[in-house]
Amino acid sequence: MGTEEQLLAASIRSTIGQTSNILWRVLPLQPMSMEEADEDPSEELMELEGELRRNLNKLFRDVSILAERLHLPILCTSVSKAYDEHRDTLTQATHVFGEYMECPAFDSIRDIFASIDVMIDGQNISAVSVLQNILENTRKILVDAGISVPRNEKVVYDAVGKVINYAFHDVIVQYSLPRLIKCYKPEFAIKSAKSIVEYKLAKSEKELKTKVDELYTDTRAYVNDSGYSTFFAVIYCYDFYAHIEKVKREFQLSEVGPHWKIVVVHGGGAGQSTIAGQSVANVSAIAQPPVAGGPV
């Protein structure tokens, strides 16, 4: 892998980020009714569509060049076919639930580049594996820190954050991800791993369902954010009411996409502790759990 290919790949990632930002700016300008659709588009919308077209043309061109330089004929053909398919509707984008923009041409070329990016960014793959291992050991980290029953999510990610900071030099705590209606703040963003980490604490089976619903909402916010390619959802459960495979199936049915990795951690019971005024079953009444569940 030469320097030129690395620079071209970095440029493609930057263009993907810029394109994603354009789509977020287009969202509030899109017509939301048949009456609005009959009106002439604003100058701002026309300018953004022009930017979108330039960026998409650049993406198709640069990804094609990169695939050719890396001697990947199948992906070269995929880029050519995708461009032919979307040539006449390159900037076509629709809003989904009024929350984000879906652009088929952008999704197509971004998916093709993702296949190349996996092959050329071995360091990122290793970094993601290290991060995943840390997250899967959340229970052990808490125990080693003398925390048998975390009171809230902050207690969990404060303890885990110390370990993540040992492994990575570029951790951003409470990373700000502004969107139109609200600003999302995942617990961690790790630039070198191109990963974002979202923690959820479920104190009961009923609360688990609520946390899963919250994660569904979060997945929409991250759909077009290109600076980070891997999103971890870590669900820390007080006890064994959350079977790992059950949660996996829930997320598979939700079609959140392969960029989301689900990690379920069992707290193993809360011993003699009391949570929110309610007595919790003694940990000796159940078998010792594994440290964590695997990702999707």
PDB file of C-alpha atoms in Angstrom:
ATOM      1  CA  MET A   1       0.000   0.000   0.000  1.00  0.00           C
ATOM      2  CA  GLY A   2       1.689   3.189  -1.195  1.00  0.00           C
ATOM      3  CA  THR A   3       1.485   6.703   0.195  1.00  0.00           C
ATOM      4  CA  GLU A   4      -0.580   7.825  -2.800  1.00  0.00           C
ATOM      5  CA  GLU A   5      -3.281   5.240  -2.097  1.00  0.00           C
ATOM      6  CA  GLN A   6      -3.353   6.165   1.587  1.00  0.00           C
ATOM      7  CA  LEU A   7      -3.742   9.850   0.710  1.00  0.00           C
ATOM      8  CA  LEU A   8      -6.477   9.094  -1.811  1.00  0.00           C
ATOM      9  CA  ALA A   9      -8.339   6.986   0.757  1.00  0.00           C
ATOM     10  CA  ALA A  10      -8.068   9.824   3.290  1.00  0.00           C
ATOM     11  CA  SER A  11      -9.435  12.252   0.690  1.00  0.00           C
ATOM     12  CA  ILE A  12     -12.373   9.922  -0.009  1.00  0.00           C
ATOM     13  CA  ARG A  13     -13.188   9.724   3.702  1.00  0.00           C
ATOM     14  CA  SER A  14     -13.129  13.521   3.879  1.00  0.00           C
ATOM     15  CA  THR A  15     -15.433  13.828   0.852  1.00  0.00           C
ATOM     16  CA  ILE A  16     -17.829  11.313   2.397  1.00  0.00           C
ATOM     17  CA  GLY A  17     -17.930  13.448   5.537  1.00  0.00           C
ATOM     18  CA  GLN A  18     -18.603  16.611   3.534  1.00  0.00           C
ATOM     19  CA  THR A  19     -21.352  14.869   1.563  1.00  0.00           C
ATOM     20  CA  SER A  20     -22.974  13.654   4.760  1.00  0.00           C
ATOM     21  CA  ASN A  21     -22.999  17.214   6.105  1.00  0.00           C
ATOM     22  CA  ILE A  22     -24.621  18.469   2.896  1.00  0.00           C
ATOM     23  CA  LEU A  23     -27.414  15.911   3.273  1.00  0.00           C
ATOM     24  CA  TRP A  24     -28.085  17.102   6.816  1.00  0.00           C
ATOM     25  CA  ARG A  25     -28.279  20.688   5.522  1.00  0.00           C
ATOM     26  CA  VAL A  26     -30.651  19.603   2.738  1.00  0.00           C
ATOM     27  CA  LEU A  27     -33.054  17.932   5.178  1.00  0.00           C
ATOM     28  CA  PRO A  28     -34.867  21.060   6.480  1.00  0.00           C
ATOM     29  CA  LEU A  29     -35.117  22.457   2.929  1.00  0.00           C
ATOM     30  CA  GLN A  30     -36.847  19.405   1.473  1.00  0.00           C
ATOM     31  CA  PRO A  31     -40.607  19.684   0.771  1.00  0.00           C
ATOM     32  CA  MET A  32     -42.647  17.923   3.433  1.00  0.00           C
ATOM     33  CA  SER A  33     -45.997  18.011   1.578  1.00  0.00           C
ATOM     34  CA  MET A  34     -47.437  17.871  -1.940  1.00  0.00           C
ATOM     35  CA  GLU A  35     -48.100  21.612  -1.793  1.00  0.00           C
ATOM     36  CA  GLU A  36     -44.471  22.371  -0.923  1.00  0.00           C
ATOM     37  CA  ALA A  37     -43.279  20.000  -3.650  1.00  0.00           C
ATOM     38  CA  ASP A  38     -45.084  22.120  -6.255  1.00  0.00           C
ATOM     39  CA  GLU A  39     -43.158  25.219  -5.218  1.00  0.00           C
ATOM     40  CA  ASP A  40     -39.884  26.253  -6.841  1.00  0.00           C
ATOM     41  CA  PRO A  41     -36.811  25.133  -4.866  1.00  0.00           C
ATOM     42  CA  SER A  42     -34.981  27.822  -2.930  1.00  0.00           C
ATOM     43  CA  GLU A  43     -31.601  29.144  -4.063  1.00  0.00           C
ATOM     44  CA  GLU A  44     -29.996  27.543  -1.021  1.00  0.00           C
ATOM     45  CA  LEU A  45     -31.393  24.131  -1.920  1.00  0.00           C
ATOM     46  CA  MET A  46     -30.212  24.486  -5.526  1.00  0.00           C
ATOM     47  CA  GLU A  47     -26.709  25.418  -4.342  1.00  0.00           C
ATOM     48  CA  LEU A  48     -26.593  22.445  -1.991  1.00  0.00           C
ATOM     49  CA  GLU A  49     -27.743  20.102  -4.749  1.00  0.00           C
ATOM     50  CA  GLY A  50     -24.914  21.467  -6.898  1.00  0.00           C
ATOM     51  CA  GLU A  51     -22.422  20.737  -4.106  1.00  0.00           C
ATOM     52  CA  LEU A  52     -23.918  17.294  -3.654  1.00  0.00           C
ATOM     53  CA  ARG A  53     -23.534  16.520  -7.364  1.00  0.00           C
ATOM     54  CA  ARG A  54     -19.886  17.653  -7.402  1.00  0.00           C
ATOM     55  CA  ASN A  55     -19.080  15.603  -4.320  1.00  0.00           C
ATOM     56  CA  LEU A  56     -20.785  12.475  -5.610  1.00  0.00           C
ATOM     57  CA  ASN A  57     -19.032  12.716  -8.980  1.00  0.00           C
ATOM     58  CA  LYS A  58     -15.736  13.100  -7.126  1.00  0.00           C
ATOM     59  CA  LEU A  59     -16.517  10.092  -4.916  1.00  0.00           C
ATOM     60  CA  PHE A  60     -17.308   7.820  -7.854  1.00  0.00           C
ATOM     61  CA  ARG A  61     -14.181   8.999  -9.685  1.00  0.00           C
ATOM     62  CA  ASP A  62     -11.822   8.692  -6.693  1.00  0.00           C
ATOM     63  CA  VAL A  63     -13.146   5.314  -5.526  1.00  0.00           C
ATOM     64  CA  SER A  64     -12.796   4.008  -9.083  1.00  0.00           C
ATOM     65  CA  ILE A  65      -9.184   5.244  -9.252  1.00  0.00           C
ATOM     66  CA  LEU A  66      -8.392   3.722  -5.860  1.00  0.00           C
ATOM     67  CA  ALA A  67      -9.900   0.348  -6.814  1.00  0.00           C
ATOM     68  CA  GLU A  68      -7.885   0.382 -10.045  1.00  0.00           C
ATOM     69  CA  ARG A  69      -4.627   1.260  -8.260  1.00  0.00           C
ATOM     70  CA  LEU A  70      -5.222  -1.557  -5.773  1.00  0.00           C
ATOM     71  CA  HIS A  71      -5.911  -4.013  -8.633  1.00  0.00           C
ATOM     72  CA  LEU A  72      -9.467  -4.775  -7.576  1.00  0.00           C
ATOM     73  CA  PRO A  73     -11.256  -5.416 -10.895  1.00  0.00           C
ATOM     74  CA  ILE A  74     -14.510  -6.613  -9.320  1.00  0.00           C
ATOM     75  CA  LEU A  75     -14.854  -3.391  -7.320  1.00  0.00           C
ATOM     76  CA  CYS A  76     -13.895  -1.332 -10.383  1.00  0.00           C
ATOM     77  CA  THR A  77     -16.810  -2.950 -12.184  1.00  0.00           C
ATOM     78  CA  SER A  78     -19.077  -2.332  -9.191  1.00  0.00           C
ATOM     79  CA  VAL A  79     -18.258   1.386  -9.203  1.00  0.00           C
ATOM     80  CA  SER A  80     -18.953   1.617 -12.949  1.00  0.00           C
ATOM     81  CA  LYS A  81     -22.276  -0.225 -12.644  1.00  0.00           C
ATOM     82  CA  ALA A  82     -23.343   1.867  -9.658  1.00  0.00           C
ATOM     83  CA  TYR A  83     -22.576   5.101 -11.492  1.00  0.00           C
ATOM     84  CA  ASP A  84     -24.504   3.989 -14.555  1.00  0.00           C
ATOM     85  CA  GLU A  85     -27.439   3.070 -12.322  1.00  0.00           C
ATOM     86  CA  HIS A  86     -27.529   6.422 -10.520  1.00  0.00           C
ATOM     87  CA  ARG A  87     -26.215   8.731 -13.250  1.00  0.00           C
ATOM     88  CA  ASP A  88     -29.602  10.325 -13.977  1.00  0.00           C
ATOM     89  CA  THR A  89     -30.697  10.482 -10.331  1.00  0.00           C
ATOM     90  CA  LEU A  90     -27.345  11.251  -8.736  1.00  0.00           C
ATOM     91  CA  THR A  91     -28.602  13.879  -6.297  1.00  0.00           C
ATOM     92  CA  GLN A  92     -31.961  12.270  -5.603  1.00  0.00           C
ATOM     93  CA  ALA A  93     -32.476  12.230  -1.861  1.00  0.00           C
ATOM     94  CA  THR A  94     -35.504  11.693   0.333  1.00  0.00           C
ATOM     95  CA  HIS A  95     -36.080  12.350   3.989  1.00  0.00           C
ATOM     96  CA  VAL A  96     -36.793   9.368   6.222  1.00  0.00           C
ATOM     97  CA  PHE A  97     -39.275  10.084   9.011  1.00  0.00           C
ATOM     98  CA  GLY A  98     -38.123  13.706   8.739  1.00  0.00           C
ATOM     99  CA  GLU A  99     -34.977  12.692  10.656  1.00  0.00           C
ATOM    100  CA  TYR A 100     -32.253  12.112   8.031  1.00  0.00           C
ATOM    101  CA  MET A 101     -31.694  12.094   4.291  1.00  0.00           C
ATOM    102  CA  GLU A 102     -31.396   8.916   2.267  1.00  0.00           C
ATOM    103  CA  CYS A 103     -29.450   9.264  -0.976  1.00  0.00           C
ATOM    104  CA  PRO A 104     -29.177   5.976  -2.949  1.00  0.00           C
ATOM    105  CA  ALA A 105     -26.171   7.114  -5.002  1.00  0.00           C
ATOM    106  CA  PHE A 106     -24.277   8.176  -1.867  1.00  0.00           C
ATOM    107  CA  ASP A 107     -25.196   4.975  -0.015  1.00  0.00           C
ATOM    108  CA  SER A 108     -24.027   2.887  -2.972  1.00  0.00           C
ATOM    109  CA  ILE A 109     -20.570   4.451  -3.405  1.00  0.00           C
ATOM    110  CA  ARG A 110     -20.026   4.648   0.339  1.00  0.00           C
ATOM    111  CA  ASP A 111     -20.740   0.909   0.670  1.00  0.00           C
ATOM    112  CA  ILE A 112     -18.284   0.099  -2.113  1.00  0.00           C
ATOM    113  CA  PHE A 113     -15.584   2.218  -0.493  1.00  0.00           C
ATOM    114  CA  ALA A 114     -16.267   0.547   2.864  1.00  0.00           C
ATOM    115  CA  SER A 115     -15.193  -2.762   1.299  1.00  0.00           C
ATOM    116  CA  ILE A 116     -11.915  -1.194   0.186  1.00  0.00           C
ATOM    117  CA  ASP A 117     -11.412   0.685   3.450  1.00  0.00           C
ATOM    118  CA  VAL A 118     -11.531  -2.556   5.424  1.00  0.00           C
ATOM    119  CA  MET A 119      -8.672  -3.945   3.347  1.00  0.00           C
ATOM    120  CA  ILE A 120      -6.407  -0.899   3.491  1.00  0.00           C
ATOM    121  CA  ASP A 121      -6.954   0.160   7.094  1.00  0.00           C
ATOM    122  CA  GLY A 122      -5.520  -2.732   9.078  1.00  0.00           C
ATOM    123  CA  GLN A 123      -4.579  -0.431  11.943  1.00  0.00           C
ATOM    124  CA  ASN A 124      -8.215   0.571  12.346  1.00  0.00           C
ATOM    125  CA  ILE A 125      -9.330  -3.059  12.440  1.00  0.00           C
ATOM    126  CA  SER A 126      -6.831  -3.801  15.212  1.00  0.00           C
ATOM    127  CA  ALA A 127      -7.942  -0.718  17.119  1.00  0.00           C
ATOM    128  CA  VAL A 128     -11.610  -1.728  16.878  1.00  0.00           C
ATOM    129  CA  SER A 129     -10.734  -5.189  18.209  1.00  0.00           C
ATOM    130  CA  VAL A 130      -8.913  -3.681  21.182  1.00  0.00           C
ATOM    131  CA  LEU A 131     -11.838  -1.377  21.917  1.00  0.00           C
ATOM    132  CA  GLN A 132     -14.327  -4.226  21.610  1.00  0.00           C
ATOM    133  CA  ASN A 133     -12.321  -6.320  24.068  1.00  0.00           C
ATOM    134  CA  ILE A 134     -12.360  -3.486  26.611  1.00  0.00           C
ATOM    135  CA  LEU A 135     -16.116  -3.014  26.271  1.00  0.00           C
ATOM    136  CA  GLU A 136     -16.795  -6.731  26.636  1.00  0.00           C
ATOM    137  CA  ASN A 137     -14.862  -6.609  29.932  1.00  0.00           C
ATOM    138  CA  THR A 138     -16.986  -3.821  31.418  1.00  0.00           C
ATOM    139  CA  ARG A 139     -18.068  -6.045  34.322  1.00  0.00           C
ATOM    140  CA  LYS A 140     -14.472  -6.909  35.261  1.00  0.00           C
ATOM    141  CA  ILE A 141     -13.426  -3.251  35.011  1.00  0.00           C
ATOM    142  CA  LEU A 142     -16.190  -2.275  37.431  1.00  0.00           C
ATOM    143  CA  VAL A 143     -15.331  -5.064  39.864  1.00  0.00           C
ATOM    144  CA  ASP A 144     -11.649  -4.117  39.801  1.00  0.00           C
ATOM    145  CA  ALA A 145     -12.693  -0.530  40.530  1.00  0.00           C
ATOM    146  CA  GLY A 146     -14.663  -1.708  43.576  1.00  0.00           C
ATOM    147  CA  ILE A 147     -18.051  -1.078  41.958  1.00  0.00           C
ATOM    148  CA  SER A 148     -20.331  -4.075  42.479  1.00  0.00           C
ATOM    149  CA  VAL A 149     -23.571  -2.348  41.480  1.00  0.00           C
ATOM    150  CA  PRO A 150     -23.304   0.804  39.326  1.00  0.00           C
ATOM    151  CA  ARG A 151     -25.905   3.415  40.294  1.00  0.00           C
ATOM    152  CA  ASN A 152     -26.146   4.982  36.851  1.00  0.00           C
ATOM    153  CA  GLU A 153     -24.601   4.995  33.378  1.00  0.00           C
ATOM    154  CA  LYS A 154     -22.046   7.643  34.302  1.00  0.00           C
ATOM    155  CA  VAL A 155     -20.542   5.371  36.951  1.00  0.00           C
ATOM    156  CA  VAL A 156     -20.112   2.710  34.277  1.00  0.00           C
ATOM    157  CA  TYR A 157     -18.547   4.806  31.557  1.00  0.00           C
ATOM    158  CA  ASP A 158     -16.353   6.778  33.967  1.00  0.00           C
ATOM    159  CA  ALA A 159     -14.702   3.524  35.062  1.00  0.00           C
ATOM    160  CA  VAL A 160     -14.467   2.145  31.529  1.00  0.00           C
ATOM    161  CA  GLY A 161     -13.238   5.493  30.207  1.00  0.00           C
ATOM    162  CA  LYS A 162     -10.112   5.287  32.334  1.00  0.00           C
ATOM    163  CA  VAL A 163      -9.187   1.989  30.701  1.00  0.00           C
ATOM    164  CA  ILE A 164     -10.008   3.247  27.198  1.00  0.00           C
ATOM    165  CA  ASN A 165      -7.716   6.223  27.807  1.00  0.00           C
ATOM    166  CA  TYR A 166      -4.876   3.816  28.586  1.00  0.00           C
ATOM    167  CA  ALA A 167      -5.342   2.141  25.198  1.00  0.00           C
ATOM    168  CA  PHE A 168      -6.081   5.180  23.010  1.00  0.00           C
ATOM    169  CA  HIS A 169      -4.626   8.675  22.951  1.00  0.00           C
ATOM    170  CA  ASP A 170      -7.501  10.378  21.147  1.00  0.00           C
ATOM    171  CA  VAL A 171     -10.625   9.609  23.190  1.00  0.00           C
ATOM    172  CA  ILE A 172     -13.353  12.264  23.134  1.00  0.00           C
ATOM    173  CA  VAL A 173     -15.684  11.984  26.118  1.00  0.00           C
ATOM    174  CA  GLN A 174     -19.334  12.948  25.555  1.00  0.00           C
ATOM    175  CA  TYR A 175     -18.688  13.543  21.877  1.00  0.00           C
ATOM    176  CA  SER A 176     -21.161  16.053  20.462  1.00  0.00           C
ATOM    177  CA  LEU A 177     -23.145  14.930  17.435  1.00  0.00           C
ATOM    178  CA  PRO A 178     -25.492  17.807  16.584  1.00  0.00           C
ATOM    179  CA  ARG A 179     -28.621  17.105  14.617  1.00  0.00           C
ATOM    180  CA  LEU A 180     -31.582  19.238  13.645  1.00  0.00           C
ATOM    181  CA  ILE A 181     -33.775  18.643  16.690  1.00  0.00           C
ATOM    182  CA  LYS A 182     -31.362  17.509  19.374  1.00  0.00           C
ATOM    183  CA  CYS A 183     -27.665  17.072  20.048  1.00  0.00           C
ATOM    184  CA  TYR A 184     -26.624  13.465  20.597  1.00  0.00           C
ATOM    185  CA  LYS A 185     -23.802  12.823  23.048  1.00  0.00           C
ATOM    186  CA  PRO A 186     -22.431   9.282  22.892  1.00  0.00           C
ATOM    187  CA  GLU A 187     -20.158   8.383  25.781  1.00  0.00           C
ATOM    188  CA  PHE A 188     -16.972   8.055  23.734  1.00  0.00           C
ATOM    189  CA  ALA A 189     -15.593   8.761  20.289  1.00  0.00           C
ATOM    190  CA  ILE A 190     -12.206   7.260  19.430  1.00  0.00           C
ATOM    191  CA  LYS A 191     -10.760   8.804  16.286  1.00  0.00           C
ATOM    192  CA  SER A 192      -7.957   6.276  15.746  1.00  0.00           C
ATOM    193  CA  ALA A 193     -10.497   3.430  15.844  1.00  0.00           C
ATOM    194  CA  LYS A 194     -13.118   5.469  13.952  1.00  0.00           C
ATOM    195  CA  SER A 195     -15.562   4.244  16.572  1.00  0.00           C
ATOM    196  CA  ILE A 196     -18.320   5.670  18.736  1.00  0.00           C
ATOM    197  CA  VAL A 197     -19.502   4.044  21.974  1.00  0.00           C
ATOM    198  CA  GLU A 198     -22.979   4.380  23.437  1.00  0.00           C
ATOM    199  CA  TYR A 199     -23.697   2.898  26.883  1.00  0.00           C
ATOM    200  CA  LYS A 200     -27.101   1.915  28.227  1.00  0.00           C
ATOM    201  CA  LEU A 201     -27.771   0.709  31.773  1.00  0.00           C
ATOM    202  CA  ALA A 202     -30.756  -1.614  32.261  1.00  0.00           C
ATOM    203  CA  LYS A 203     -31.726  -2.262  35.892  1.00  0.00           C
ATOM    204  CA  SER A 204     -34.669  -4.520  35.054  1.00  0.00           C
ATOM    205  CA  GLU A 205     -36.145  -6.480  32.160  1.00  0.00           C
ATOM    206  CA  LYS A 206     -38.737  -3.748  31.666  1.00  0.00           C
ATOM    207  CA  GLU A 207     -36.026  -1.084  31.555  1.00  0.00           C
ATOM    208  CA  LEU A 208     -34.085  -3.185  29.057  1.00  0.00           C
ATOM    209  CA  LYS A 209     -36.934  -2.834  26.558  1.00  0.00           C
ATOM    210  CA  THR A 210     -36.865   0.940  27.041  1.00  0.00           C
ATOM    211  CA  LYS A 211     -33.095   1.060  26.495  1.00  0.00           C
ATOM    212  CA  VAL A 212     -33.361  -1.008  23.317  1.00  0.00           C
ATOM    213  CA  ASP A 213     -35.973   1.441  21.995  1.00  0.00           C
ATOM    214  CA  GLU A 214     -33.621   4.332  22.820  1.00  0.00           C
ATOM    215  CA  LEU A 215     -30.855   2.635  20.852  1.00  0.00           C
ATOM    216  CA  TYR A 216     -33.152   2.264  17.837  1.00  0.00           C
ATOM    217  CA  THR A 217     -33.605   6.037  17.915  1.00  0.00           C
ATOM    218  CA  ASP A 218     -29.860   6.595  18.261  1.00  0.00           C
ATOM    219  CA  THR A 219     -29.093   4.440  15.210  1.00  0.00           C
ATOM    220  CA  ARG A 220     -30.978   6.903  13.009  1.00  0.00           C
ATOM    221  CA  ALA A 221     -28.867   9.784  14.276  1.00  0.00           C
ATOM    222  CA  TYR A 222     -25.653   8.031  13.260  1.00  0.00           C
ATOM    223  CA  VAL A 223     -26.799   6.867   9.828  1.00  0.00           C
ATOM    224  CA  ASN A 224     -25.029   9.491   7.725  1.00  0.00           C
ATOM    225  CA  ASP A 225     -22.199  10.369  10.067  1.00  0.00           C
ATOM    226  CA  SER A 226     -19.091   9.319   8.157  1.00  0.00           C
ATOM    227  CA  GLY A 227     -16.258  10.386  10.424  1.00  0.00           C
ATOM    228  CA  TYR A 228     -16.798   7.170  12.357  1.00  0.00           C
ATOM    229  CA  SER A 229     -17.510   3.813  10.773  1.00  0.00           C
ATOM    230  CA  THR A 230     -18.118   1.539  13.773  1.00  0.00           C
ATOM    231  CA  PHE A 231     -20.771   2.164  16.419  1.00  0.00           C
ATOM    232  CA  PHE A 232     -20.818   0.172  19.646  1.00  0.00           C
ATOM    233  CA  ALA A 233     -23.995  -0.144  21.678  1.00  0.00           C
ATOM    234  CA  VAL A 234     -23.088  -1.536  25.093  1.00  0.00           C
ATOM    235  CA  ILE A 235     -25.996  -2.649  27.265  1.00  0.00           C
ATOM    236  CA  TYR A 236     -25.051  -3.275  30.885  1.00  0.00           C
ATOM    237  CA  CYS A 237     -27.686  -5.419  32.602  1.00  0.00           C
ATOM    238  CA  TYR A 238     -27.896  -5.827  36.368  1.00  0.00           C
ATOM    239  CA  ASP A 239     -28.865  -9.470  36.047  1.00  0.00           C
ATOM    240  CA  PHE A 240     -29.600 -12.328  33.640  1.00  0.00           C
ATOM    241  CA  TYR A 241     -32.925 -11.106  32.244  1.00  0.00           C
ATOM    242  CA  ALA A 242     -31.244 -10.078  28.970  1.00  0.00           C
ATOM    243  CA  HIS A 243     -30.228 -13.110  26.947  1.00  0.00           C
ATOM    244  CA  ILE A 244     -27.519 -12.120  24.486  1.00  0.00           C
ATOM    245  CA  GLU A 245     -29.079 -13.887  21.509  1.00  0.00           C
ATOM    246  CA  LYS A 246     -32.462 -12.309  22.240  1.00  0.00           C
ATOM    247  CA  VAL A 247     -30.990  -8.812  22.055  1.00  0.00           C
ATOM    248  CA  LYS A 248     -29.068  -9.718  18.896  1.00  0.00           C
ATOM    249  CA  ARG A 249     -32.281 -10.846  17.185  1.00  0.00           C
ATOM    250  CA  GLU A 250     -34.017  -7.618  18.206  1.00  0.00           C
ATOM    251  CA  PHE A 251     -31.335  -5.573  16.485  1.00  0.00           C
ATOM    252  CA  GLN A 252     -31.187  -7.803  13.419  1.00  0.00           C
ATOM    253  CA  LEU A 253     -34.921  -7.307  12.945  1.00  0.00           C
ATOM    254  CA  SER A 254     -34.491  -3.536  13.273  1.00  0.00           C
ATOM    255  CA  GLU A 255     -32.117  -3.473  10.260  1.00  0.00           C
ATOM    256  CA  VAL A 256     -29.672  -1.094  11.942  1.00  0.00           C
ATOM    257  CA  GLY A 257     -26.904  -2.164   9.582  1.00  0.00           C
ATOM    258  CA  PRO A 258     -23.542  -3.937   9.923  1.00  0.00           C
ATOM    259  CA  HIS A 259     -21.752  -0.829  11.240  1.00  0.00           C
ATOM    260  CA  TRP A 260     -23.473  -1.309  14.621  1.00  0.00           C
ATOM    261  CA  LYS A 261     -21.953  -3.799  17.072  1.00  0.00           C
ATOM    262  CA  ILE A 262     -24.035  -4.836  20.062  1.00  0.00           C
ATOM    263  CA  VAL A 263     -22.294  -5.846  23.293  1.00  0.00           C
ATOM    264  CA  VAL A 264     -24.402  -7.170  26.159  1.00  0.00           C
ATOM    265  CA  VAL A 265     -22.771  -7.299  29.589  1.00  0.00           C
ATOM    266  CA  HIS A 266     -24.346  -9.178  32.472  1.00  0.00           C
ATOM    267  CA  GLY A 267     -23.746  -7.699  35.909  1.00  0.00           C
ATOM    268  CA  GLY A 268     -24.212 -11.107  37.477  1.00  0.00           C
ATOM    269  CA  GLY A 269     -26.740 -10.093  40.090  1.00  0.00           C
ATOM    270  CA  ALA A 270     -26.430  -7.349  42.649  1.00  0.00           C
ATOM    271  CA  GLY A 271     -25.653  -9.406  45.733  1.00  0.00           C
ATOM    272  CA  GLN A 272     -27.110  -7.981  48.931  1.00  0.00           C
ATOM    273  CA  SER A 273     -27.283  -4.474  47.493  1.00  0.00           C
ATOM    274  CA  THR A 274     -30.436  -2.435  47.212  1.00  0.00           C
ATOM    275  CA  ILE A 275     -31.294  -0.609  44.012  1.00  0.00           C
ATOM    276  CA  ALA A 276     -33.791   2.267  43.937  1.00  0.00           C
ATOM    277  CA  GLY A 277     -35.236   1.013  47.228  1.00  0.00           C
ATOM    278  CA  GLN A 278     -35.853  -2.507  45.890  1.00  0.00           C
ATOM    279  CA  SER A 279     -34.052  -5.585  47.246  1.00  0.00           C
ATOM    280  CA  VAL A 280     -32.109  -7.485  44.581  1.00  0.00           C
ATOM    281  CA  ALA A 281     -31.654 -11.280  44.595  1.00  0.00           C
ATOM    282  CA  ASN A 282     -28.445 -12.649  46.077  1.00  0.00           C
ATOM    283  CA  VAL A 283     -25.804 -13.429  43.496  1.00  0.00           C
ATOM    284  CA  SER A 284     -25.124 -16.811  45.110  1.00  0.00           C
ATOM    285  CA  ALA A 285     -28.541 -17.981  43.960  1.00  0.00           C
ATOM    286  CA  ILE A 286     -27.400 -18.008  40.353  1.00  0.00           C
ATOM    287  CA  ALA A 287     -24.439 -19.347  38.448  1.00  0.00           C
ATOM    288  CA  GLN A 288     -21.396 -17.187  37.918  1.00  0.00           C
ATOM    289  CA  PRO A 289     -21.865 -15.384  34.561  1.00  0.00           C
ATOM    290  CA  PRO A 290     -19.380 -14.892  31.769  1.00  0.00           C
ATOM    291  CA  VAL A 291     -17.758 -11.483  31.689  1.00  0.00           C
ATOM    292  CA  ALA A 292     -19.706 -10.286  28.651  1.00  0.00           C
ATOM    293  CA  GLY A 293     -21.619 -11.191  25.575  1.00  0.00           C
ATOM    294  CA  GLY A 294     -20.251 -11.036  22.076  1.00  0.00           C
ATOM    295  CA  PRO A 295     -21.128  -8.458  19.452  1.00  0.00           C
ATOM    296  CA  VAL A 296     -23.594  -8.830  16.627  1.00  0.00           C
TER     297      VAL A 296
END
